[in-house]
Amino acid sequence: MTRLTGRFQYCVRLAMLLGLCLAGLAQEKTSPPAGPQVKRLTVSAAVPQPAVDFLAEEPVIDGRLDEKVQMLPRRPFAFQVKMNSASPDTAADFRLAYGAGFLYVFIEVQSDQLICRDRGYQNGDGFILFLGRPRSDGQPVEESYLLAYHPTGRPERPFAQIVWRRNQDWPFSPLGERSAFHVLAEKGRIGFEALLRWEDVVPHHPWLSDDLGFNLVLAKAYGQTDVNYLTLSLKPVPGPEAFETYSRLTFSPATLASGVQSAIVLERHHLTAGQTLRVRIAAASAAPGPEQLNFSFWSGEGFRLLSQAVSLDLKQGLSVDEAILDTSGLATGGYSLRWESRARASSGRAGITVLPPFDAAAGEKELSDVASRISPGSAH
């Protein structure tokens, strides 16, 4: 009941503030509005520029910018929404990068105080990351994720990163242990730094899809209850859907001085016993040559059951291929598919479920045989 109540309160709050969005934007040049205030900070681009930079190495996630990522361009938020117009403005920007196995986000806020509240991604301090597959007709994205990040103030679990919403479900489940998040407040600034594994947001990967729908919403707390939101995109509708508008991210080509980095996306995560599993593979290589990916299926008890190797013939730059994995030796149940490249430069894991075979014709006949003894609704 706590989750439902928290989400309901959030929807009510957003309905109130976004009902005033258009009025706020119209009044910002005349008189200051009462209550929530919306301020346009810059033009919200449909395709933000520049393209997201590629990183060959993962940054250290500690709330500080590593030297190797300080060259990433600062990106502005497009809107500021104040729940209390008397609150000070929030000064912040963000940086993005990606790698074969991750999306990197760094948000820097000019502030002397980090505030920890319950559901800080809504109430401050924290942020929401929205990802999805854009549609050509401009309709809401497919395969959408609302990811929520915030400091908790609890020593045993100081930083929380969760899947808040997945399509129409609200799982409130933690991201995988390979994703990382850290917040650091020092010298008049707060750094929110996150490394999101692509394996936690399947089927998204910039090498295996055209582009990515993206929005970022920062929540900065003030006083006892007030909060400001900074967002890249905003639409004047009630509820969390206000922040589910998006820009289309584009990604710079992967460039490697040496070696190979790979990524995979499964065609599906549920299959019937005996079916093969199709895997899409993308690999960036510094030079043409052979590569090998090793796949293994693990039981829930931690036993390796099957192993298979896939050989690839790579060109320089990005190569995209497919492989078929044999799962005929797996009984029905849940498994972890783990993979790694030959030099272990890339690795990952994914959950799959093997379902028992189902004979539709036999099932229909069985139902027909008992149709006279059950209700019409059950029979049809």
mmCIF file of C-alpha atoms in Angstrom:
data_model
loop_
_atom_site.group_PDB
_atom_site.id
_atom_site.type_symbol
_atom_site.label_atom_id
_atom_site.label_comp_id
_atom_site.label_asym_id
_atom_site.label_seq_id
_atom_site.Cartn_x
_atom_site.Cartn_y
_atom_site.Cartn_z
ATOM 1 C CA MET A 1 0.000 0.000 0.000
ATOM 2 C CA THR A 2 2.962 2.315 0.598
ATOM 3 C CA ARG A 3 4.017 2.087 -3.025
ATOM 4 C CA LEU A 4 0.533 2.741 -4.360
ATOM 5 C CA THR A 5 0.079 5.705 -2.041
ATOM 6 C CA GLY A 6 3.470 7.168 -2.995
ATOM 7 C CA ARG A 7 2.714 6.833 -6.687
ATOM 8 C CA PHE A 8 -0.767 8.360 -6.229
ATOM 9 C CA GLN A 9 0.666 11.346 -4.361
ATOM 10 C CA TYR A 10 3.240 11.803 -7.112
ATOM 11 C CA CYS A 11 0.539 11.754 -9.806
ATOM 12 C CA VAL A 12 -1.528 14.313 -7.904
ATOM 13 C CA ARG A 13 1.506 16.573 -7.535
ATOM 14 C CA LEU A 14 2.380 16.326 -11.211
ATOM 15 C CA ALA A 15 -1.233 16.825 -12.276
ATOM 16 C CA MET A 16 -1.315 20.060 -10.306
ATOM 17 C CA LEU A 17 1.974 21.450 -11.562
ATOM 18 C CA LEU A 18 1.527 20.383 -15.170
ATOM 19 C CA GLY A 19 -1.980 21.770 -15.272
ATOM 20 C CA LEU A 20 -0.201 25.095 -14.853
ATOM 21 C CA CYS A 21 2.606 24.393 -17.346
ATOM 22 C CA LEU A 22 1.184 26.371 -20.234
ATOM 23 C CA ALA A 23 0.011 29.173 -17.986
ATOM 24 C CA GLY A 24 3.430 29.319 -16.345
ATOM 25 C CA LEU A 25 5.220 29.547 -19.658
ATOM 26 C CA ALA A 26 2.843 32.268 -20.825
ATOM 27 C CA GLN A 27 3.233 34.331 -17.636
ATOM 28 C CA GLU A 28 6.992 34.104 -17.203
ATOM 29 C CA LYS A 29 7.448 37.373 -19.102
ATOM 30 C CA THR A 30 4.654 39.243 -17.320
ATOM 31 C CA SER A 31 4.013 38.469 -13.655
ATOM 32 C CA PRO A 32 5.352 35.698 -11.423
ATOM 33 C CA PRO A 33 2.733 32.918 -11.086
ATOM 34 C CA ALA A 34 1.497 31.656 -7.735
ATOM 35 C CA GLY A 35 2.308 28.076 -6.822
ATOM 36 C CA PRO A 36 4.201 25.803 -9.248
ATOM 37 C CA GLN A 37 6.257 27.660 -11.827
ATOM 38 C CA VAL A 38 7.546 26.390 -15.167
ATOM 39 C CA LYS A 39 10.503 28.115 -16.775
ATOM 40 C CA ARG A 40 11.994 27.338 -20.155
ATOM 41 C CA LEU A 41 15.790 27.277 -19.843
ATOM 42 C CA THR A 42 16.732 26.466 -23.431
ATOM 43 C CA VAL A 43 15.230 25.005 -26.585
ATOM 44 C CA SER A 44 14.455 21.302 -26.226
ATOM 45 C CA ALA A 45 16.006 19.641 -29.276
ATOM 46 C CA ALA A 46 14.326 16.610 -30.838
ATOM 47 C CA VAL A 47 17.817 15.182 -31.457
ATOM 48 C CA PRO A 48 20.302 16.630 -28.937
ATOM 49 C CA GLN A 49 23.741 17.470 -30.244
ATOM 50 C CA PRO A 50 26.475 16.421 -30.190
ATOM 51 C CA ALA A 51 26.042 12.668 -30.482
ATOM 52 C CA VAL A 52 26.815 10.659 -27.343
ATOM 53 C CA ASP A 53 30.554 9.929 -27.107
ATOM 54 C CA PHE A 54 31.980 6.401 -26.999
ATOM 55 C CA LEU A 55 34.224 5.331 -24.111
ATOM 56 C CA ALA A 56 36.551 2.383 -24.560
ATOM 57 C CA GLU A 57 37.036 2.122 -20.773
ATOM 58 C CA GLU A 58 34.520 2.281 -17.959
ATOM 59 C CA PRO A 59 34.790 5.296 -15.627
ATOM 60 C CA VAL A 60 35.176 4.804 -11.904
ATOM 61 C CA ILE A 61 31.774 5.493 -10.329
ATOM 62 C CA ASP A 62 32.432 7.583 -7.210
ATOM 63 C CA GLY A 63 30.540 10.851 -7.794
ATOM 64 C CA ARG A 64 33.578 12.605 -9.307
ATOM 65 C CA LEU A 65 34.438 13.114 -12.947
ATOM 66 C CA ASP A 66 37.448 11.005 -13.925
ATOM 67 C CA GLU A 67 40.081 12.817 -15.931
ATOM 68 C CA LYS A 68 39.242 10.725 -19.007
ATOM 69 C CA VAL A 69 35.585 11.870 -18.992
ATOM 70 C CA GLN A 70 36.134 15.552 -18.246
ATOM 71 C CA MET A 71 36.186 16.152 -22.015
ATOM 72 C CA LEU A 72 32.541 15.061 -22.306
ATOM 73 C CA PRO A 73 30.398 18.076 -23.303
ATOM 74 C CA ARG A 74 28.104 19.649 -20.711
ATOM 75 C CA ARG A 75 24.460 19.350 -21.723
ATOM 76 C CA PRO A 76 21.754 21.740 -20.480
ATOM 77 C CA PHE A 77 18.338 20.916 -19.100
ATOM 78 C CA ALA A 78 15.515 22.540 -21.088
ATOM 79 C CA PHE A 79 12.909 23.193 -18.363
ATOM 80 C CA GLN A 80 12.798 24.028 -14.668
ATOM 81 C CA VAL A 81 9.624 23.253 -12.699
ATOM 82 C CA LYS A 82 9.366 24.734 -9.188
ATOM 83 C CA MET A 83 6.787 23.353 -6.811
ATOM 84 C CA ASN A 84 7.224 26.567 -4.796
ATOM 85 C CA SER A 85 7.987 29.657 -6.869
ATOM 86 C CA ALA A 86 9.837 31.139 -3.885
ATOM 87 C CA SER A 87 12.504 28.415 -4.027
ATOM 88 C CA PRO A 88 15.855 29.398 -5.540
ATOM 89 C CA ASP A 89 16.666 28.376 -9.093
ATOM 90 C CA THR A 90 18.575 25.119 -9.542
ATOM 91 C CA ALA A 91 21.802 25.328 -11.551
ATOM 92 C CA ALA A 92 22.783 21.972 -13.040
ATOM 93 C CA ASP A 93 23.916 20.243 -16.216
ATOM 94 C CA PHE A 94 24.673 16.691 -17.293
ATOM 95 C CA ARG A 95 27.062 14.631 -19.421
ATOM 96 C CA LEU A 96 26.524 11.406 -21.332
ATOM 97 C CA ALA A 97 28.704 8.662 -22.765
ATOM 98 C CA TYR A 98 28.332 5.039 -23.704
ATOM 99 C CA GLY A 99 30.378 1.889 -24.065
ATOM 100 C CA ALA A 100 29.873 -1.605 -25.400
ATOM 101 C CA GLY A 101 28.328 -2.621 -22.093
ATOM 102 C CA PHE A 102 26.955 0.569 -20.538
ATOM 103 C CA LEU A 103 25.329 4.002 -20.657
ATOM 104 C CA TYR A 104 27.106 6.612 -18.516
ATOM 105 C CA VAL A 105 25.320 9.579 -16.894
ATOM 106 C CA PHE A 106 26.896 12.331 -14.807
ATOM 107 C CA ILE A 107 24.803 15.175 -13.354
ATOM 108 C CA GLU A 108 26.453 18.113 -11.608
ATOM 109 C CA VAL A 109 24.357 20.378 -9.373
ATOM 110 C CA GLN A 110 25.587 23.629 -7.868
ATOM 111 C CA SER A 111 24.532 23.243 -4.236
ATOM 112 C CA ASP A 112 26.013 23.268 -0.745
ATOM 113 C CA GLN A 113 23.648 20.614 0.626
ATOM 114 C CA LEU A 114 22.656 17.084 -0.323
ATOM 115 C CA ILE A 115 19.166 16.312 1.007
ATOM 116 C CA CYS A 116 17.988 12.714 1.470
ATOM 117 C CA ARG A 117 14.234 12.142 1.411
ATOM 118 C CA ASP A 118 12.037 9.101 0.937
ATOM 119 C CA ARG A 119 11.720 8.478 -2.822
ATOM 120 C CA GLY A 120 14.311 11.139 -3.539
ATOM 121 C CA TYR A 121 13.848 10.642 -7.287
ATOM 122 C CA GLN A 122 10.410 12.259 -6.770
ATOM 123 C CA ASN A 123 10.928 14.418 -3.702
ATOM 124 C CA GLY A 124 14.632 15.317 -4.017
ATOM 125 C CA ASP A 125 17.502 14.721 -4.172
ATOM 126 C CA GLY A 126 17.665 12.218 -7.029
ATOM 127 C CA PHE A 127 16.798 11.725 -10.661
ATOM 128 C CA ILE A 128 14.711 9.717 -13.124
ATOM 129 C CA LEU A 129 16.087 8.277 -16.363
ATOM 130 C CA PHE A 130 13.572 7.481 -19.114
ATOM 131 C CA LEU A 131 14.509 5.170 -21.988
ATOM 132 C CA GLY A 132 12.439 3.688 -24.797
ATOM 133 C CA ARG A 133 12.262 2.743 -28.453
ATOM 134 C CA PRO A 134 11.015 5.726 -30.502
ATOM 135 C CA ARG A 135 8.251 5.241 -33.050
ATOM 136 C CA SER A 136 8.225 6.856 -36.461
ATOM 137 C CA ASP A 137 4.658 8.124 -35.979
ATOM 138 C CA GLY A 138 5.622 10.125 -32.885
ATOM 139 C CA GLN A 139 3.461 8.001 -30.594
ATOM 140 C CA PRO A 140 4.646 6.913 -27.110
ATOM 141 C CA VAL A 141 7.742 4.749 -27.137
ATOM 142 C CA GLU A 142 7.829 0.978 -26.973
ATOM 143 C CA GLU A 143 9.965 -1.055 -24.548
ATOM 144 C CA SER A 144 9.990 1.818 -22.056
ATOM 145 C CA TYR A 145 11.845 2.094 -18.747
ATOM 146 C CA LEU A 146 11.572 4.638 -15.944
ATOM 147 C CA LEU A 147 14.692 4.182 -13.817
ATOM 148 C CA ALA A 148 14.932 5.929 -10.451
ATOM 149 C CA TYR A 149 18.112 6.957 -8.590
ATOM 150 C CA HIS A 150 18.555 8.581 -5.190
ATOM 151 C CA PRO A 151 20.725 8.604 -2.046
ATOM 152 C CA THR A 152 18.955 6.929 0.854
ATOM 153 C CA GLY A 153 20.853 8.302 3.866
ATOM 154 C CA ARG A 154 21.172 4.720 5.163
ATOM 155 C CA PRO A 155 24.727 3.440 5.761
ATOM 156 C CA GLU A 156 23.847 -0.148 4.877
ATOM 157 C CA ARG A 157 22.495 0.903 1.452
ATOM 158 C CA PRO A 158 23.488 4.509 0.763
ATOM 159 C CA PHE A 159 22.472 4.651 -2.904
ATOM 160 C CA ALA A 160 19.366 3.174 -4.554
ATOM 161 C CA GLN A 161 18.897 2.477 -8.271
ATOM 162 C CA ILE A 162 15.649 0.792 -9.298
ATOM 163 C CA VAL A 163 13.415 -0.046 -12.236
ATOM 164 C CA TRP A 164 10.473 2.120 -11.213
ATOM 165 C CA ARG A 165 8.321 1.418 -14.255
ATOM 166 C CA ARG A 166 8.706 -1.102 -17.117
ATOM 167 C CA ASN A 167 6.144 -0.541 -19.865
ATOM 168 C CA GLN A 168 2.864 -0.621 -17.886
ATOM 169 C CA ASP A 169 4.246 -2.490 -14.866
ATOM 170 C CA TRP A 170 5.667 -0.955 -11.672
ATOM 171 C CA PRO A 171 8.216 -3.552 -10.474
ATOM 172 C CA PHE A 172 10.210 -1.374 -8.014
ATOM 173 C CA SER A 173 13.045 -3.862 -8.553
ATOM 174 C CA PRO A 174 16.750 -3.049 -8.118
ATOM 175 C CA LEU A 175 18.995 -2.792 -11.131
ATOM 176 C CA GLY A 176 21.510 -5.593 -11.616
ATOM 177 C CA GLU A 177 24.575 -5.754 -9.419
ATOM 178 C CA ARG A 178 26.822 -4.792 -12.349
ATOM 179 C CA SER A 179 25.145 -1.383 -12.701
ATOM 180 C CA ALA A 180 26.602 1.296 -10.413
ATOM 181 C CA PHE A 181 25.489 4.593 -8.864
ATOM 182 C CA HIS A 182 27.157 7.038 -6.473
ATOM 183 C CA VAL A 183 26.474 10.550 -5.180
ATOM 184 C CA LEU A 184 29.115 12.892 -3.775
ATOM 185 C CA ALA A 185 28.619 16.365 -2.287
ATOM 186 C CA GLU A 186 31.759 18.492 -1.918
ATOM 187 C CA LYS A 187 33.021 22.026 -2.566
ATOM 188 C CA GLY A 188 29.618 23.509 -3.359
ATOM 189 C CA ARG A 189 28.593 20.876 -5.892
ATOM 190 C CA ILE A 190 26.788 17.539 -5.958
ATOM 191 C CA GLY A 191 27.793 14.853 -8.413
ATOM 192 C CA PHE A 192 25.265 12.156 -9.378
ATOM 193 C CA GLU A 193 27.150 9.484 -11.315
ATOM 194 C CA ALA A 194 25.601 6.340 -12.793
ATOM 195 C CA LEU A 195 26.769 3.501 -15.003
ATOM 196 C CA LEU A 196 23.775 1.605 -16.398
ATOM 197 C CA ARG A 197 24.415 -1.815 -17.921
ATOM 198 C CA TRP A 198 22.674 -2.356 -21.234
ATOM 199 C CA GLU A 199 21.782 -5.838 -19.976
ATOM 200 C CA ASP A 200 19.449 -4.163 -17.430
ATOM 201 C CA VAL A 201 17.423 -2.386 -20.130
ATOM 202 C CA VAL A 202 16.969 -5.022 -22.815
ATOM 203 C CA PRO A 203 16.460 -4.855 -25.757
ATOM 204 C CA HIS A 204 18.161 -1.442 -25.960
ATOM 205 C CA HIS A 205 21.702 -1.083 -27.287
ATOM 206 C CA PRO A 206 22.962 1.668 -29.636
ATOM 207 C CA TRP A 207 24.791 -0.822 -31.878
ATOM 208 C CA LEU A 208 21.681 -2.946 -32.380
ATOM 209 C CA SER A 209 18.945 -0.313 -32.740
ATOM 210 C CA ASP A 210 18.457 2.857 -34.766
ATOM 211 C CA ASP A 211 18.217 5.365 -31.909
ATOM 212 C CA LEU A 212 17.069 5.665 -28.316
ATOM 213 C CA GLY A 213 14.281 7.707 -26.762
ATOM 214 C CA PHE A 214 15.707 9.531 -23.736
ATOM 215 C CA ASN A 215 14.678 11.918 -20.989
ATOM 216 C CA LEU A 216 16.390 12.936 -17.763
ATOM 217 C CA VAL A 217 14.586 14.493 -14.777
ATOM 218 C CA LEU A 218 16.532 15.862 -11.814
ATOM 219 C CA ALA A 219 14.704 16.439 -8.508
ATOM 220 C CA LYS A 220 16.443 18.919 -6.156
ATOM 221 C CA ALA A 221 15.011 19.376 -2.667
ATOM 222 C CA TYR A 222 14.747 22.695 -0.795
ATOM 223 C CA GLY A 223 13.640 23.387 2.752
ATOM 224 C CA GLN A 224 11.384 20.831 4.417
ATOM 225 C CA THR A 225 9.115 19.817 1.543
ATOM 226 C CA ASP A 226 9.818 21.902 -1.562
ATOM 227 C CA VAL A 227 11.386 20.484 -4.728
ATOM 228 C CA ASN A 228 12.521 21.759 -8.121
ATOM 229 C CA TYR A 229 12.564 19.587 -11.231
ATOM 230 C CA LEU A 230 14.973 20.059 -14.122
ATOM 231 C CA THR A 231 14.143 18.088 -17.245
ATOM 232 C CA LEU A 232 15.307 17.715 -20.812
ATOM 233 C CA SER A 233 11.762 17.264 -22.170
ATOM 234 C CA LEU A 234 8.334 18.060 -20.752
ATOM 235 C CA LYS A 235 4.751 17.847 -21.979
ATOM 236 C CA PRO A 236 1.698 19.430 -20.305
ATOM 237 C CA VAL A 237 -0.218 16.312 -19.270
ATOM 238 C CA PRO A 238 -1.008 15.017 -15.780
ATOM 239 C CA GLY A 239 0.810 12.151 -14.090
ATOM 240 C CA PRO A 240 4.251 10.588 -14.658
ATOM 241 C CA GLU A 241 3.557 10.661 -18.415
ATOM 242 C CA ALA A 242 4.605 14.330 -18.298
ATOM 243 C CA PHE A 243 8.236 13.243 -18.231
ATOM 244 C CA GLU A 244 7.786 10.383 -20.707
ATOM 245 C CA THR A 245 8.177 12.692 -23.664
ATOM 246 C CA TYR A 246 11.623 12.209 -25.107
ATOM 247 C CA SER A 247 14.476 13.312 -27.303
ATOM 248 C CA ARG A 248 16.191 10.908 -29.683
ATOM 249 C CA LEU A 249 19.759 10.161 -28.715
ATOM 250 C CA THR A 250 22.292 9.456 -31.431
ATOM 251 C CA PHE A 251 25.631 7.796 -30.721
ATOM 252 C CA SER A 252 29.127 8.401 -32.054
ATOM 253 C CA PRO A 253 30.807 5.447 -33.778
ATOM 254 C CA ALA A 254 32.924 3.217 -31.583
ATOM 255 C CA THR A 255 36.647 3.753 -32.048
ATOM 256 C CA LEU A 256 39.208 1.414 -30.489
ATOM 257 C CA ALA A 257 42.991 1.743 -30.505
ATOM 258 C CA SER A 258 43.310 -2.005 -29.998
ATOM 259 C CA GLY A 259 41.287 -5.116 -29.305
ATOM 260 C CA VAL A 260 37.607 -5.993 -29.649
ATOM 261 C CA GLN A 261 34.507 -5.077 -27.618
ATOM 262 C CA SER A 262 31.226 -6.925 -28.051
ATOM 263 C CA ALA A 263 27.553 -6.755 -27.114
ATOM 264 C CA ILE A 264 24.601 -9.103 -27.501
ATOM 265 C CA VAL A 265 20.799 -8.896 -27.482
ATOM 266 C CA LEU A 266 18.617 -12.010 -27.251
ATOM 267 C CA GLU A 267 15.725 -12.387 -29.677
ATOM 268 C CA ARG A 268 13.534 -13.403 -26.744
ATOM 269 C CA HIS A 269 13.852 -14.408 -23.095
ATOM 270 C CA HIS A 270 11.115 -17.087 -23.062
ATOM 271 C CA LEU A 271 11.245 -20.172 -25.259
ATOM 272 C CA THR A 272 9.636 -23.573 -25.465
ATOM 273 C CA ALA A 273 11.708 -26.626 -24.563
ATOM 274 C CA GLY A 274 13.683 -27.772 -27.589
ATOM 275 C CA GLN A 275 13.616 -24.414 -29.387
ATOM 276 C CA THR A 276 16.818 -22.719 -30.436
ATOM 277 C CA LEU A 277 17.737 -19.258 -29.157
ATOM 278 C CA ARG A 278 18.679 -16.560 -31.642
ATOM 279 C CA VAL A 279 21.272 -14.025 -30.466
ATOM 280 C CA ARG A 280 22.140 -10.740 -32.169
ATOM 281 C CA ILE A 281 25.823 -9.839 -31.794
ATOM 282 C CA ALA A 282 27.597 -6.530 -32.366
ATOM 283 C CA ALA A 283 31.367 -6.184 -32.111
ATOM 284 C CA ALA A 284 33.664 -3.173 -32.535
ATOM 285 C CA SER A 285 37.186 -4.087 -33.599
ATOM 286 C CA ALA A 286 40.365 -2.072 -34.047
ATOM 287 C CA ALA A 287 41.399 -4.338 -36.944
ATOM 288 C CA PRO A 288 39.950 -7.121 -39.098
ATOM 289 C CA GLY A 289 40.273 -10.600 -37.648
ATOM 290 C CA PRO A 290 38.611 -13.532 -35.885
ATOM 291 C CA GLU A 291 36.743 -13.333 -32.604
ATOM 292 C CA GLN A 292 35.049 -15.893 -30.377
ATOM 293 C CA LEU A 293 32.213 -15.508 -27.883
ATOM 294 C CA ASN A 294 31.680 -18.211 -25.268
ATOM 295 C CA PHE A 295 28.121 -18.827 -24.027
ATOM 296 C CA SER A 296 27.071 -20.917 -21.035
ATOM 297 C CA PHE A 297 23.738 -21.727 -19.414
ATOM 298 C CA TRP A 298 23.631 -21.805 -15.598
ATOM 299 C CA SER A 299 21.000 -23.201 -13.290
ATOM 300 C CA GLY A 300 19.445 -21.228 -10.453
ATOM 301 C CA GLU A 301 21.613 -23.255 -8.081
ATOM 302 C CA GLY A 302 24.782 -22.003 -9.751
ATOM 303 C CA PHE A 303 25.722 -25.035 -11.879
ATOM 304 C CA ARG A 304 26.937 -24.658 -15.448
ATOM 305 C CA LEU A 305 24.836 -26.940 -17.664
ATOM 306 C CA LEU A 306 25.676 -26.166 -21.288
ATOM 307 C CA SER A 307 28.509 -24.335 -23.046
ATOM 308 C CA GLN A 308 28.798 -23.227 -26.664
ATOM 309 C CA ALA A 309 31.280 -21.127 -28.631
ATOM 310 C CA VAL A 310 30.446 -18.785 -31.520
ATOM 311 C CA SER A 311 33.161 -17.757 -33.995
ATOM 312 C CA LEU A 312 33.004 -14.424 -35.795
ATOM 313 C CA ASP A 313 34.931 -12.924 -38.682
ATOM 314 C CA LEU A 314 35.176 -9.200 -37.907
ATOM 315 C CA LYS A 315 35.919 -6.222 -40.093
ATOM 316 C CA GLN A 316 37.548 -3.046 -38.798
ATOM 317 C CA GLY A 317 34.943 -0.927 -37.057
ATOM 318 C CA LEU A 318 31.501 -2.293 -36.194
ATOM 319 C CA SER A 319 30.305 -5.741 -37.292
ATOM 320 C CA VAL A 320 26.793 -7.065 -36.679
ATOM 321 C CA ASP A 321 25.969 -10.777 -36.868
ATOM 322 C CA GLU A 322 23.625 -13.441 -35.505
ATOM 323 C CA ALA A 323 24.116 -16.808 -33.842
ATOM 324 C CA ILE A 324 21.826 -19.710 -32.993
ATOM 325 C CA LEU A 325 22.274 -21.358 -29.582
ATOM 326 C CA ASP A 326 21.159 -24.934 -28.977
ATOM 327 C CA THR A 327 19.008 -25.257 -25.857
ATOM 328 C CA SER A 328 17.773 -28.809 -26.435
ATOM 329 C CA GLY A 329 19.626 -30.035 -23.346
ATOM 330 C CA LEU A 330 17.718 -27.705 -20.997
ATOM 331 C CA ALA A 331 14.704 -28.894 -19.029
ATOM 332 C CA THR A 332 11.847 -26.500 -18.314
ATOM 333 C CA GLY A 333 12.789 -23.851 -15.761
ATOM 334 C CA GLY A 334 14.710 -20.612 -15.300
ATOM 335 C CA TYR A 335 18.349 -20.146 -16.298
ATOM 336 C CA SER A 336 21.080 -17.532 -16.501
ATOM 337 C CA LEU A 337 22.819 -17.162 -19.852
ATOM 338 C CA ARG A 338 26.354 -15.894 -19.370
ATOM 339 C CA TRP A 339 28.742 -14.898 -22.106
ATOM 340 C CA GLU A 340 32.224 -13.491 -22.514
ATOM 341 C CA SER A 341 34.606 -12.724 -25.337
ATOM 342 C CA ARG A 342 37.739 -14.746 -25.908
ATOM 343 C CA ALA A 343 40.008 -12.132 -24.310
ATOM 344 C CA ARG A 344 37.342 -11.388 -21.641
ATOM 345 C CA ALA A 345 37.199 -7.758 -22.763
ATOM 346 C CA SER A 346 33.387 -8.022 -22.859
ATOM 347 C CA SER A 347 30.921 -10.079 -20.865
ATOM 348 C CA GLY A 348 27.326 -10.114 -19.718
ATOM 349 C CA ARG A 349 24.385 -12.174 -18.570
ATOM 350 C CA ALA A 350 20.678 -12.499 -19.202
ATOM 351 C CA GLY A 351 17.822 -14.457 -17.664
ATOM 352 C CA ILE A 352 15.824 -16.911 -19.780
ATOM 353 C CA THR A 353 12.858 -19.183 -19.085
ATOM 354 C CA VAL A 354 12.306 -22.535 -20.816
ATOM 355 C CA LEU A 355 8.607 -23.399 -20.969
ATOM 356 C CA PRO A 356 7.092 -26.864 -21.447
ATOM 357 C CA PRO A 357 5.944 -27.669 -24.985
ATOM 358 C CA PHE A 358 2.299 -26.928 -25.732
ATOM 359 C CA ASP A 359 0.259 -28.740 -28.394
ATOM 360 C CA ALA A 360 -2.456 -26.261 -29.364
ATOM 361 C CA ALA A 361 -4.443 -28.767 -31.415
ATOM 362 C CA ALA A 362 -4.494 -31.318 -28.593
ATOM 363 C CA GLY A 363 -5.496 -28.628 -26.110
ATOM 364 C CA GLU A 364 -8.365 -27.492 -28.312
ATOM 365 C CA LYS A 365 -9.645 -31.069 -28.675
ATOM 366 C CA GLU A 366 -9.454 -31.637 -24.918
ATOM 367 C CA LEU A 367 -11.438 -28.475 -24.298
ATOM 368 C CA SER A 368 -14.015 -29.461 -26.934
ATOM 369 C CA ASP A 369 -14.521 -32.851 -25.271
ATOM 370 C CA VAL A 370 -15.536 -31.235 -21.960
ATOM 371 C CA ALA A 371 -17.364 -28.200 -23.380
ATOM 372 C CA SER A 372 -20.790 -29.583 -22.497
ATOM 373 C CA ARG A 373 -19.820 -29.960 -18.847
ATOM 374 C CA ILE A 374 -18.392 -26.469 -18.243
ATOM 375 C CA SER A 375 -19.727 -22.942 -18.538
ATOM 376 C CA PRO A 376 -19.790 -21.286 -21.986
ATOM 377 C CA GLY A 377 -17.351 -18.640 -20.774
ATOM 378 C CA SER A 378 -14.770 -21.246 -19.789
ATOM 379 C CA ALA A 379 -15.269 -23.196 -23.009
ATOM 380 C CA HIS A 380 -14.808 -20.200 -25.275
#
